[in-house]
Amino acid sequence: MEEDYIKLIFGLKLKQKRTERNLSLFGLSKLSGLSKSYLNEIEKGKKYPKPDKIAILSEKLDVPYDQMVSLKLDKNLAPIGEILQSKILKEIPLELFGIKESNLIDIVANAPAKVNAFISTIIEIAQNYNFSRESFYLASVRSFQEANNNYFDEIEQSVVSFAKAYQIDLTKPITSHELEEILIEEFGYTMNQTELDKHQELDNLRSVYVPNTKTLLLASRMDEAQKTFIYAKELAYNYLEFKERLYTFSWIKFENFDQVLNNFYASYFAGALILPKASISEKLHKLFAKKVFDETLFLDIIKSFNASPESFYQRLTNILPKEFNIQNLFFLRFTHRAGTERFHLKKELHLSHQHSPHANESNEHYCRRWVSLKVLKEISNTQKEHIFNMQISNYPSDDMRYLVLSSATKDPFKEGHFRSIALGLLIDKQLLRKLAFLEHANIQQLDVGVTCERCNIKDCQVRQAPAIRLEHKAKNKQIALVVEDLMKKFS
């Protein structure tokens, strides 16, 4: 048994026996002659008393010594033992959210059966949806991003310091060549752009880092922007001195939570380096001041950086909340294979609250009126390099409106596959103040739903399935009304 586990079990048993006798910590202190602070440390699982102290507590609480030191828990505390032995608390990155394990255990101890049932329910749901350990870690990081409005000033300042130290001009587009030079000269990297292509199994990977020889294996199909981003991430791992890191891009698996968090920080650093905050903010101010949305200017802003549209949209989720106080937004990434009607939501981020649209795990059909799905259909039909569109999406069920900008591009690593990214901004007073073009008639407005199965839009020309969820809800409501009438009739 782990020492910490033994301490926790004893502390929980002591607290249980004390409360069963309606004793406060002060009362037990007077009864036993042991200090209140010492007893408090025991109950919180921080200290384990010596045998003579256990004997005193056993005598004063009228509990056999063997029962006090036994690791066997009675039925009231048994659920806590299950949680502690499962080590689930070790899996949860509590420190990320400023929570101490002892505080959580204290909450569990006050209502063990109910809390255990709640945690068991969460685990069961996760298992039913094939929610892996990696998925749990990623969800934790996403919640961490949302809690911080997806802006991390320490990383932003690290980028500025890095640029100064290595004489990188943040007012000009950064090239892969200048970042590669730093990796080789400063950090001893060796680049290999032929080995990955020899292994068909690795055709989805863009890079593999071999730490023993500091060799970076690169896929030859990458474009300049992708290569620059990978180099920027490698620089982040080295400059920020992260020991726990991932060695492949895209990731295959995570060994621990630090790898997940450091992967996020490294990606954030790369985005902040390639897409400097000051430069983007200046360009956005000019765009937002226009009375009519200037699509050409928007696309020119994207092209002015050595970055993919996806990196640009993700960077906006850092800058808009900080520099423009636009905090109600969402980011989505969809994937689609040409010739099919399936669209997969692979990445999402919601700031301030859970916005529509959002991921649905019930195998339902996402609303085809979303602009992010429209651009995917268009690019799969036209085979163009980049498709952009925007619309104002009205969600009648939520009584909310969003300005949604979306871009679609080809997936360079999968033939016939495409990706779209979408940035949705909640239309409120703040957004109306910041975007002069927002109410201009040239922006298409459309009523949308979340999924076809939950949508009440009549005569939708692109509906993929009937609104069975709404029909089921309406039927249950009707049943409830009839039962209510019967209750009144026969009362």
XYZ file of C-alpha atoms in Angstrom:
491
model
C 0.000 0.000 0.000
C 1.183 3.518 -0.723
C 2.056 5.494 2.373
C -0.222 8.371 1.329
C -3.144 5.975 0.918
C -2.626 4.542 4.428
C -2.570 8.045 5.924
C -5.752 9.017 4.097
C -7.634 5.900 5.194
C -6.668 6.385 8.843
C -7.622 10.064 8.704
C -11.011 9.314 7.200
C -11.725 6.632 9.797
C -10.721 8.952 12.621
C -12.994 11.709 11.329
C -15.862 9.231 10.940
C -15.524 7.929 14.507
C -15.203 11.458 15.910
C -18.312 12.743 14.123
C -20.290 9.616 15.102
C -19.722 10.664 18.709
C -20.660 14.286 17.960
C -17.195 15.465 18.917
C -15.547 18.554 17.445
C -11.811 18.599 16.857
C -11.548 20.789 19.920
C -13.564 18.244 21.916
C -11.425 15.312 20.813
C -8.337 17.358 21.624
C -9.488 17.897 25.209
C -10.545 14.264 25.533
C -7.307 12.787 24.179
C -4.754 15.382 25.220
C -3.544 15.636 21.604
C -3.407 19.074 20.018
C -6.225 20.210 17.733
C -3.782 21.060 14.909
C -2.180 17.599 15.171
C -5.573 15.881 14.970
C -6.510 18.071 11.997
C -3.316 17.007 10.176
C -4.176 13.348 10.827
C -7.728 13.696 9.523
C -6.493 15.394 6.339
C -4.168 12.486 5.651
C -0.988 14.491 6.170
C 0.277 12.654 9.253
C 0.061 9.121 10.617
C 0.159 8.868 14.441
C 2.616 6.703 16.340
C 1.310 3.554 18.083
C 1.028 5.232 21.510
C -1.101 8.040 20.017
C -3.301 5.508 18.199
C -3.787 3.676 21.524
C -4.984 6.897 23.168
C -7.440 7.650 20.335
C -8.662 4.052 20.344
C -9.352 4.187 24.078
C -11.070 7.600 24.080
C -13.243 6.823 21.031
C -13.997 3.293 22.301
C -12.810 1.659 19.088
C -10.569 -1.459 19.137
C -6.953 -0.699 18.223
C -6.928 -3.298 15.434
C -10.042 -1.751 13.922
C -8.455 1.707 13.953
C -5.335 0.611 12.074
C -7.109 -1.771 9.698
C -7.277 -0.683 6.056
C -10.686 -2.299 5.761
C -13.398 0.316 5.425
C -17.020 0.020 6.513
C -19.821 0.430 3.968
C -20.037 4.215 4.443
C -16.397 4.780 3.582
C -15.972 1.901 1.124
C -16.704 4.114 -1.926
C -13.802 6.376 -0.986
C -11.496 3.372 -0.822
C -12.566 2.384 -4.320
C -11.797 5.874 -5.629
C -8.419 6.040 -3.890
C -7.373 2.551 -4.973
C -8.423 3.252 -8.570
C -5.926 6.142 -8.534
C -8.411 8.259 -10.481
C -7.447 11.312 -8.424
C -3.882 10.877 -9.675
C -5.160 11.030 -13.248
C -6.987 14.325 -12.726
C -4.637 17.350 -13.059
C -6.070 19.025 -9.961
C -3.150 21.425 -9.527
C -3.893 22.959 -12.925
C -7.139 24.338 -11.507
C -5.737 25.258 -8.099
C -7.408 22.322 -6.302
C -5.686 20.325 -3.585
C -6.233 16.587 -3.473
C -6.949 16.809 0.257
C -9.807 19.274 -0.403
C -11.386 16.917 -2.908
C -11.034 13.967 -0.544
C -12.697 16.035 2.182
C -15.666 16.654 -0.129
C -15.870 12.936 -0.886
C -15.655 12.067 2.806
C -18.707 14.170 3.652
C -20.965 12.213 1.281
C -18.984 9.179 0.097
C -21.819 7.126 -1.393
C -23.281 10.015 -3.398
C -19.940 11.318 -4.629
C -18.801 7.825 -5.529
C -22.019 7.315 -7.503
C -21.394 10.606 -9.309
C -17.791 9.721 -10.197
C -18.819 6.214 -11.242
C -21.433 7.764 -13.531
C -18.830 9.995 -15.148
C -16.525 7.004 -15.661
C -19.350 4.935 -17.157
C -20.284 7.723 -19.567
C -16.625 8.087 -20.552
C -16.346 4.352 -21.209
C -19.543 4.300 -23.285
C -18.195 7.088 -25.462
C -14.766 5.460 -25.664
C -13.352 8.391 -23.686
C -9.668 7.551 -23.396
C -7.097 8.775 -20.913
C -5.680 11.001 -23.652
C -9.137 12.453 -24.324
C -9.531 13.212 -20.628
C -6.191 15.031 -20.576
C -7.101 17.008 -23.686
C -10.456 17.967 -22.192
C -8.637 19.179 -19.061
C -6.319 21.384 -21.132
C -9.292 22.737 -23.078
C -11.023 23.670 -19.810
C -7.760 25.298 -18.674
C -7.698 27.364 -21.882
C -11.291 28.442 -21.423
C -10.728 29.380 -17.776
C -7.897 31.706 -18.875
C -9.706 33.136 -21.930
C -7.086 31.241 -23.942
C -4.477 33.913 -23.282
C -1.204 33.196 -21.475
C 0.903 36.285 -20.908
C 3.975 34.378 -19.689
C 4.223 32.582 -23.029
C 3.643 35.831 -24.923
C 6.497 37.466 -23.003
C 8.724 34.419 -23.588
C 8.208 34.854 -27.334
C 9.257 38.504 -27.147
C 12.363 37.564 -25.129
C 13.208 34.754 -27.549
C 12.908 37.065 -30.565
C 15.195 39.589 -28.901
C 17.765 36.958 -27.904
C 17.966 35.495 -31.420
C 17.440 38.754 -33.332
C 14.203 37.733 -35.033
C 12.245 40.621 -36.557
C 8.626 40.111 -35.482
C 7.411 42.789 -37.914
C 8.294 40.566 -40.895
C 7.118 37.066 -41.894
C 9.266 34.406 -40.240
C 10.726 31.701 -42.493
C 11.499 28.085 -41.733
C 15.111 28.712 -42.762
C 15.861 31.165 -39.951
C 14.239 28.896 -37.342
C 16.049 25.841 -38.708
C 19.341 27.710 -38.390
C 18.709 28.354 -34.673
C 17.789 24.716 -34.057
C 20.993 23.515 -35.707
C 23.449 26.124 -34.437
C 22.085 26.705 -30.933
C 20.476 23.398 -29.980
C 22.491 20.891 -32.024
C 19.667 19.528 -34.182
C 20.143 17.382 -37.267
C 17.425 17.537 -39.953
C 16.407 14.502 -42.013
C 13.786 14.987 -44.752
C 13.944 11.566 -46.403
C 13.553 8.862 -43.725
C 9.837 9.338 -42.898
C 8.822 8.906 -46.540
C 10.293 5.373 -46.497
C 7.673 4.175 -43.984
C 4.121 3.966 -45.299
C 2.756 3.423 -41.780
C 3.917 6.948 -40.860
C 2.241 8.742 -43.756
C 0.059 10.816 -41.382
C 3.011 12.096 -39.360
C 4.691 15.372 -40.165
C 7.672 14.959 -37.856
C 9.397 12.633 -35.411
C 12.026 13.860 -32.930
C 14.732 11.418 -31.817
C 16.100 12.816 -28.516
C 19.248 10.689 -28.222
C 20.752 12.144 -31.391
C 18.618 15.336 -31.574
C 17.478 14.279 -35.022
C 14.273 15.756 -36.431
C 12.697 13.551 -39.106
C 10.435 15.556 -41.424
C 7.820 14.553 -43.991
C 8.685 15.869 -47.443
C 5.071 16.790 -48.292
C 4.926 19.631 -45.808
C 4.551 23.153 -47.103
C 6.572 26.123 -45.866
C 4.006 27.167 -43.243
C 3.763 23.675 -41.736
C 7.533 23.307 -41.547
C 7.855 26.728 -39.893
C 5.293 25.783 -37.265
C 7.067 22.508 -36.437
C 10.412 24.300 -36.103
C 8.775 26.911 -33.847
C 7.385 24.162 -31.600
C 10.791 22.507 -31.335
C 12.292 25.851 -30.356
C 9.602 26.249 -27.725
C 10.432 22.873 -26.147
C 14.090 23.876 -25.937
C 13.776 27.563 -25.017
C 11.129 26.903 -22.342
C 13.214 23.921 -21.127
C 10.390 21.384 -21.140
C 11.650 17.928 -20.186
C 8.322 16.148 -20.617
C 7.355 16.407 -24.277
C 5.853 14.612 -27.258
C 8.129 13.254 -29.949
C 5.715 13.042 -32.873
C 3.564 15.563 -34.697
C 0.727 14.852 -34.857
C 0.667 13.071 -31.498
C 0.268 9.290 -31.213
C -0.141 8.913 -27.453
C 0.523 10.706 -24.189
C 2.428 9.122 -21.324
C 1.426 11.702 -18.701
C -0.425 14.970 -18.283
C 2.713 17.143 -18.338
C 3.302 16.065 -21.922
C -0.199 17.230 -22.866
C 0.169 20.577 -21.141
C 3.668 21.198 -22.509
C 2.469 20.276 -25.995
C -0.190 22.971 -25.674
C 2.313 25.540 -24.372
C 4.738 24.730 -27.196
C 1.972 25.127 -29.782
C 0.920 28.400 -28.183
C 4.527 29.633 -28.285
C 4.809 28.664 -31.970
C 1.597 30.502 -32.836
C 2.654 33.611 -30.925
C 6.057 33.610 -32.663
C 4.784 33.142 -36.208
C 1.703 35.346 -35.715
C 2.854 38.206 -33.439
C 0.127 39.827 -31.369
C 1.099 43.442 -32.150
C 1.110 42.896 -35.912
C -2.225 41.038 -36.051
C -3.910 43.542 -33.725
C -2.889 46.458 -35.917
C -4.235 44.768 -39.063
C -7.487 43.737 -37.367
C -8.165 47.292 -36.167
C -8.130 48.424 -39.809
C -10.404 45.578 -40.895
C -12.900 46.111 -38.067
C -13.115 49.869 -38.757
C -14.476 49.352 -42.277
C -18.213 49.939 -42.833
C -18.390 46.947 -45.198
C -16.555 43.682 -44.619
C -13.518 43.581 -46.890
C -12.965 39.921 -47.752
C -9.868 40.696 -49.836
C -8.277 42.546 -46.921
C -9.095 39.679 -44.538
C -7.519 37.093 -46.825
C -4.507 39.382 -47.389
C -4.036 39.547 -43.607
C -3.926 35.743 -43.453
C -1.460 35.603 -46.363
C 0.795 38.235 -44.776
C 2.003 35.638 -42.257
C 3.864 32.413 -42.912
C 1.072 30.396 -41.330
C -1.839 28.174 -42.319
C -5.407 29.521 -42.106
C -5.981 27.153 -39.177
C -3.051 28.627 -37.228
C -4.335 32.118 -38.003
C -7.874 31.363 -36.770
C -6.522 29.705 -33.627
C -4.328 32.723 -32.957
C -7.412 34.943 -33.144
C -8.828 33.016 -30.166
C -5.845 34.346 -28.149
C -5.902 37.920 -29.445
C -9.600 38.816 -29.696
C -10.360 38.250 -25.979
C -7.211 40.108 -24.845
C -6.886 42.997 -27.305
C -10.531 43.586 -28.280
C -12.382 42.222 -25.222
C -14.324 39.872 -27.515
C -14.624 36.906 -25.186
C -17.762 35.103 -26.340
C -16.428 33.003 -29.181
C -15.970 29.473 -30.417
C -13.437 27.710 -32.645
C -14.226 24.555 -34.617
C -12.279 22.254 -36.922
C -14.144 19.816 -39.175
C -12.815 17.099 -41.450
C -14.581 15.685 -44.504
C -13.895 13.110 -47.192
C -15.056 14.003 -50.692
C -17.999 11.970 -51.962
C -19.451 11.317 -48.498
C -22.038 13.057 -46.339
C -20.148 12.624 -43.078
C -18.553 15.564 -41.302
C -16.413 15.047 -38.207
C -15.875 17.710 -35.562
C -12.266 17.087 -34.499
C -11.493 20.142 -32.406
C -13.514 22.743 -30.541
C -12.937 25.548 -28.088
C -15.609 27.643 -26.389
C -14.811 30.786 -24.436
C -17.177 32.192 -21.785
C -19.830 29.478 -22.187
C -20.794 26.375 -24.182
C -21.845 27.900 -27.469
C -23.781 26.398 -30.310
C -22.578 24.688 -32.376
C -20.820 22.014 -30.375
C -19.809 18.386 -30.699
C -22.536 15.761 -30.615
C -21.614 12.180 -29.728
C -24.988 10.609 -30.580
C -24.212 9.977 -34.237
C -26.600 12.729 -35.291
C -26.324 14.908 -38.396
C -24.714 18.308 -37.934
C -26.729 21.181 -39.387
C -25.899 21.545 -43.089
C -26.646 25.262 -42.843
C -23.412 25.850 -40.947
C -20.967 27.829 -43.043
C -18.127 25.513 -41.976
C -19.882 22.596 -43.706
C -20.739 24.683 -46.766
C -17.097 25.565 -47.422
C -16.153 21.901 -47.040
C -18.716 20.856 -49.647
C -17.561 23.622 -51.976
C -13.858 22.829 -51.749
C -14.455 19.090 -52.231
C -16.371 19.903 -55.430
C -14.014 22.567 -56.799
C -10.658 21.204 -55.509
C -9.468 24.773 -54.881
C -6.643 25.468 -52.420
C -8.646 27.714 -50.082
C -12.358 28.526 -49.800
C -13.583 31.313 -47.512
C -17.117 32.251 -46.529
C -18.950 33.959 -43.682
C -22.486 34.313 -42.416
C -24.536 35.441 -39.462
C -25.982 32.300 -37.907
C -29.217 32.721 -35.969
C -29.972 30.000 -33.418
C -33.725 30.358 -32.724
C -33.637 27.693 -29.993
C -30.927 29.618 -28.082
C -32.044 33.121 -29.090
C -28.442 33.897 -30.043
C -26.687 35.166 -33.166
C -23.093 34.587 -34.231
C -20.863 36.065 -36.881
C -19.093 32.975 -38.247
C -15.990 33.119 -40.467
C -14.824 29.875 -42.015
C -12.031 28.639 -44.286
C -11.567 25.248 -45.925
C -8.303 23.774 -47.193
C -7.055 20.460 -48.533
C -5.507 17.909 -46.212
C -1.987 17.501 -47.674
C -1.544 14.115 -46.031
C -4.813 12.473 -47.120
C -5.911 12.383 -50.725
C -9.525 13.479 -51.124
C -9.788 14.764 -47.534
C -10.476 18.363 -46.544
C -10.548 20.488 -43.400
C -12.489 23.549 -42.390
C -11.952 25.884 -39.487
C -14.568 28.258 -38.180
C -14.471 31.181 -35.771
C -17.830 32.185 -34.300
C -18.297 35.514 -32.491
C -21.402 36.064 -30.370
C -23.236 39.167 -31.608
C -23.698 41.305 -28.527
C -23.227 44.987 -27.690
C -19.458 44.571 -27.421
C -19.139 43.017 -30.878
C -21.421 45.653 -32.402
C -19.134 48.344 -30.972
C -15.959 46.694 -32.249
C -17.017 45.642 -35.774
C -18.291 48.551 -37.855
C -19.336 46.258 -40.734
C -21.424 43.890 -38.645
C -24.929 45.085 -39.555
C -24.220 45.672 -43.235
C -26.568 43.949 -45.663
C -23.773 42.161 -47.545
C -23.455 39.486 -44.822
C -25.809 36.546 -45.344
C -28.062 35.730 -42.389
C -29.468 32.262 -41.890
C -31.435 30.355 -39.240
C -29.470 27.281 -38.170
C -29.752 24.393 -35.740
C -27.264 22.101 -34.021
C -28.279 18.749 -35.494
C -31.101 17.795 -37.844
C -32.544 15.498 -35.182
C -32.951 18.472 -32.804
C -33.891 21.198 -35.285
C -37.359 22.768 -35.672
C -36.628 24.723 -38.874
C -39.492 24.046 -41.307
C -38.979 23.121 -44.994
C -35.170 22.912 -44.716
C -33.804 21.977 -48.133
C -30.635 20.356 -46.757
C -32.137 18.367 -43.880
C -30.498 14.946 -43.515
C -32.859 13.400 -40.930
C -36.246 14.118 -39.305
C -36.362 15.991 -35.996
C -36.887 12.806 -33.983
C -35.430 14.230 -30.769
C -37.880 17.127 -30.828
C -40.755 14.806 -31.734
C -39.872 12.549 -28.783
C -39.713 15.566 -26.466
C -43.066 16.880 -27.707
C -44.674 13.452 -27.243
C -43.434 13.212 -23.653
C -44.731 16.703 -22.965
C -48.163 15.739 -24.288
C -48.185 12.599 -22.138
C -47.307 14.693 -19.083
C -50.210 17.089 -19.787
C -52.720 14.228 -20.107
C -51.467 12.657 -16.852
C -51.747 16.056 -15.136
C -55.369 16.388 -16.312
C -56.165 12.888 -15.033
C -54.623 13.729 -11.650
C -56.892 16.790 -11.393
C -59.968 14.883 -12.586
C -59.686 12.098 -10.038
C -58.366 14.135 -7.099
